[in-house]
Amino acid sequence: MSDASLWAALADPHRRAIVALLLERPRPVGEIVEACGLSQPSTSKHLRVLRDAGLVRVRQDAQRRVYALDPAPIAELDAWLAPYRKLWSASLDALGRRLDETATAPGESSDEEDADTSTPSSKD
């Protein structure tokens, strides 16, 4: 399993939808087909890409194949994203401070104070 195969597998919106479904609980192929609204062959192809990337595991349950997320590759992606998350957090904190400063700037009135509360009369 390579980083490139993980990103390639997650690049497709149908595969991301399947991963989101499997986040809730393991599911048989039939449930995944029904939930995603794809054909069975198309769903099977997406599941194969996810399995080859190491993102899902499959087990036989009688005549059904049940798919579940494999948490290890997700943990690898999370570790890779950690420094970027810190960057976003700092940026969002700065935005929050700026919005707070703007909202409490002296001499400025709020939108409620500026709003015209009179209602124009309508003529029948």
PDB file of C-alpha atoms in Angstrom, residues 1-114:
ATOM      1  CA  MET A   1       0.000   0.000   0.000  1.00  0.00           C
ATOM      2  CA  SER A   2       1.461   3.360  -1.016  1.00  0.00           C
ATOM      3  CA  ASP A   3       0.469   6.908  -0.164  1.00  0.00           C
ATOM      4  CA  ALA A   4      -0.316   7.447  -3.837  1.00  0.00           C
ATOM      5  CA  SER A   5      -2.770   4.533  -3.898  1.00  0.00           C
ATOM      6  CA  LEU A   6      -4.499   5.851  -0.767  1.00  0.00           C
ATOM      7  CA  TRP A   7      -4.948   9.320  -2.262  1.00  0.00           C
ATOM      8  CA  ALA A   8      -6.001   7.876  -5.616  1.00  0.00           C
ATOM      9  CA  ALA A   9      -8.566   5.642  -3.935  1.00  0.00           C
ATOM     10  CA  LEU A  10     -10.009   8.560  -1.975  1.00  0.00           C
ATOM     11  CA  ALA A  11     -10.024  10.906  -4.965  1.00  0.00           C
ATOM     12  CA  ASP A  12     -13.252   9.421  -6.288  1.00  0.00           C
ATOM     13  CA  PRO A  13     -16.466  10.742  -4.669  1.00  0.00           C
ATOM     14  CA  HIS A  14     -18.180   7.331  -4.896  1.00  0.00           C
ATOM     15  CA  ARG A  15     -15.340   5.712  -2.974  1.00  0.00           C
ATOM     16  CA  ARG A  16     -15.439   8.467  -0.360  1.00  0.00           C
ATOM     17  CA  ALA A  17     -19.177   7.803   0.006  1.00  0.00           C
ATOM     18  CA  ILE A  18     -18.462   4.099   0.520  1.00  0.00           C
ATOM     19  CA  VAL A  19     -15.823   4.928   3.152  1.00  0.00           C
ATOM     20  CA  ALA A  20     -18.358   7.166   4.911  1.00  0.00           C
ATOM     21  CA  LEU A  21     -20.894   4.323   4.938  1.00  0.00           C
ATOM     22  CA  LEU A  22     -18.348   1.903   6.325  1.00  0.00           C
ATOM     23  CA  LEU A  23     -17.417   4.390   9.020  1.00  0.00           C
ATOM     24  CA  GLU A  24     -20.834   3.708  10.568  1.00  0.00           C
ATOM     25  CA  ARG A  25     -20.433  -0.096  10.546  1.00  0.00           C
ATOM     26  CA  PRO A  26     -19.343  -3.013   8.354  1.00  0.00           C
ATOM     27  CA  ARG A  27     -21.783  -3.673   5.508  1.00  0.00           C
ATOM     28  CA  PRO A  28     -22.463  -6.365   2.941  1.00  0.00           C
ATOM     29  CA  VAL A  29     -22.071  -5.437  -0.715  1.00  0.00           C
ATOM     30  CA  GLY A  30     -25.839  -5.368  -1.270  1.00  0.00           C
ATOM     31  CA  GLU A  31     -26.307  -2.627   1.332  1.00  0.00           C
ATOM     32  CA  ILE A  32     -23.475  -0.600  -0.172  1.00  0.00           C
ATOM     33  CA  VAL A  33     -25.001  -0.933  -3.646  1.00  0.00           C
ATOM     34  CA  GLU A  34     -28.393   0.206  -2.361  1.00  0.00           C
ATOM     35  CA  ALA A  35     -27.026   3.106  -0.294  1.00  0.00           C
ATOM     36  CA  CYS A  36     -24.773   4.442  -3.064  1.00  0.00           C
ATOM     37  CA  GLY A  37     -27.234   4.009  -5.902  1.00  0.00           C
ATOM     38  CA  LEU A  38     -24.601   2.406  -8.123  1.00  0.00           C
ATOM     39  CA  SER A  39     -24.777  -0.840 -10.036  1.00  0.00           C
ATOM     40  CA  GLN A  40     -23.394  -3.940  -8.358  1.00  0.00           C
ATOM     41  CA  PRO A  41     -20.471  -4.247 -10.833  1.00  0.00           C
ATOM     42  CA  SER A  42     -19.557  -0.579 -10.390  1.00  0.00           C
ATOM     43  CA  THR A  43     -19.729  -0.853  -6.599  1.00  0.00           C
ATOM     44  CA  SER A  44     -17.563  -3.978  -6.705  1.00  0.00           C
ATOM     45  CA  LYS A  45     -14.937  -2.135  -8.763  1.00  0.00           C
ATOM     46  CA  HIS A  46     -14.867   0.732  -6.249  1.00  0.00           C
ATOM     47  CA  LEU A  47     -14.596  -1.732  -3.367  1.00  0.00           C
ATOM     48  CA  ARG A  48     -11.701  -3.479  -5.108  1.00  0.00           C
ATOM     49  CA  VAL A  49      -9.798  -0.180  -5.430  1.00  0.00           C
ATOM     50  CA  LEU A  50     -10.427   0.538  -1.737  1.00  0.00           C
ATOM     51  CA  ARG A  51      -9.331  -2.992  -0.802  1.00  0.00           C
ATOM     52  CA  ASP A  52      -6.187  -2.792  -2.959  1.00  0.00           C
ATOM     53  CA  ALA A  53      -5.314   0.527  -1.285  1.00  0.00           C
ATOM     54  CA  GLY A  54      -5.711  -1.146   2.105  1.00  0.00           C
ATOM     55  CA  LEU A  55      -8.611   1.036   3.186  1.00  0.00           C
ATOM     56  CA  VAL A  56     -11.148  -1.774   3.567  1.00  0.00           C
ATOM     57  CA  ARG A  57     -11.133  -5.413   4.600  1.00  0.00           C
ATOM     58  CA  VAL A  58     -13.528  -8.054   3.395  1.00  0.00           C
ATOM     59  CA  ARG A  59     -14.768 -11.201   5.101  1.00  0.00           C
ATOM     60  CA  GLN A  60     -17.062 -13.948   3.929  1.00  0.00           C
ATOM     61  CA  ASP A  61     -20.303 -14.389   5.844  1.00  0.00           C
ATOM     62  CA  ALA A  62     -21.965 -17.409   4.265  1.00  0.00           C
ATOM     63  CA  GLN A  63     -22.782 -16.225   0.724  1.00  0.00           C
ATOM     64  CA  ARG A  64     -22.191 -12.540   1.465  1.00  0.00           C
ATOM     65  CA  ARG A  65     -19.056 -10.432   1.429  1.00  0.00           C
ATOM     66  CA  VAL A  66     -18.979  -7.961   4.295  1.00  0.00           C
ATOM     67  CA  TYR A  67     -16.727  -4.916   4.018  1.00  0.00           C
ATOM     68  CA  ALA A  68     -15.269  -2.939   6.920  1.00  0.00           C
ATOM     69  CA  LEU A  69     -12.852  -0.029   7.198  1.00  0.00           C
ATOM     70  CA  ASP A  70      -9.253  -0.799   8.069  1.00  0.00           C
ATOM     71  CA  PRO A  71      -8.249   1.937  10.522  1.00  0.00           C
ATOM     72  CA  ALA A  72      -4.470   1.700   9.921  1.00  0.00           C
ATOM     73  CA  PRO A  73      -4.339   3.629   6.603  1.00  0.00           C
ATOM     74  CA  ILE A  74      -6.753   6.228   7.981  1.00  0.00           C
ATOM     75  CA  ALA A  75      -4.398   6.725  10.939  1.00  0.00           C
ATOM     76  CA  GLU A  76      -1.498   7.190   8.500  1.00  0.00           C
ATOM     77  CA  LEU A  77      -3.459   9.860   6.622  1.00  0.00           C
ATOM     78  CA  ASP A  78      -4.383  11.539   9.889  1.00  0.00           C
ATOM     79  CA  ALA A  79      -0.713  11.678  10.928  1.00  0.00           C
ATOM     80  CA  TRP A  80       0.224  13.139   7.541  1.00  0.00           C
ATOM     81  CA  LEU A  81      -2.494  15.793   7.830  1.00  0.00           C
ATOM     82  CA  ALA A  82      -1.615  16.819  11.421  1.00  0.00           C
ATOM     83  CA  PRO A  83       0.776  19.673  10.505  1.00  0.00           C
ATOM     84  CA  TYR A  84      -1.780  21.073   8.058  1.00  0.00           C
ATOM     85  CA  ARG A  85      -4.497  20.883  10.688  1.00  0.00           C
ATOM     86  CA  LYS A  86      -2.313  23.063  12.949  1.00  0.00           C
ATOM     87  CA  LEU A  87      -1.974  25.565  10.104  1.00  0.00           C
ATOM     88  CA  TRP A  88      -5.747  25.719   9.633  1.00  0.00           C
ATOM     89  CA  SER A  89      -6.312  25.978  13.367  1.00  0.00           C
ATOM     90  CA  ALA A  90      -3.986  28.997  13.626  1.00  0.00           C
ATOM     91  CA  SER A  91      -5.667  30.636  10.626  1.00  0.00           C
ATOM     92  CA  LEU A  92      -9.151  30.053  12.018  1.00  0.00           C
ATOM     93  CA  ASP A  93      -8.095  31.384  15.426  1.00  0.00           C
ATOM     94  CA  ALA A  94      -6.773  34.568  13.771  1.00  0.00           C
ATOM     95  CA  LEU A  95     -10.012  34.940  11.812  1.00  0.00           C
ATOM     96  CA  GLY A  96     -12.030  34.513  15.009  1.00  0.00           C
ATOM     97  CA  ARG A  97      -9.988  37.213  16.756  1.00  0.00           C
ATOM     98  CA  ARG A  98     -10.458  39.570  13.796  1.00  0.00           C
ATOM     99  CA  LEU A  99     -14.206  38.993  13.747  1.00  0.00           C
ATOM    100  CA  ASP A 100     -14.391  39.601  17.496  1.00  0.00           C
ATOM    101  CA  GLU A 101     -12.450  42.853  17.091  1.00  0.00           C
ATOM    102  CA  THR A 102     -14.758  44.000  14.309  1.00  0.00           C
ATOM    103  CA  ALA A 103     -17.889  43.122  16.266  1.00  0.00           C
ATOM    104  CA  THR A 104     -16.784  45.062  19.351  1.00  0.00           C
ATOM    105  CA  ALA A 105     -15.074  48.041  17.716  1.00  0.00           C
ATOM    106  CA  PRO A 106     -16.021  51.272  19.536  1.00  0.00           C
ATOM    107  CA  GLY A 107     -18.094  53.808  17.660  1.00  0.00           C
ATOM    108  CA  GLU A 108     -19.659  51.245  15.359  1.00  0.00           C
ATOM    109  CA  SER A 109     -23.298  50.299  15.633  1.00  0.00           C
ATOM    110  CA  SER A 110     -24.638  46.821  15.195  1.00  0.00           C
ATOM    111  CA  ASP A 111     -26.864  45.806  12.308  1.00  0.00           C
ATOM    112  CA  GLU A 112     -29.855  45.786  14.639  1.00  0.00           C
ATOM    113  CA  GLU A 113     -29.330  49.434  15.575  1.00  0.00           C
ATOM    114  CA  ASP A 114     -28.998  50.414  11.909  1.00  0.00           C
TER     115      ASP A 114
END
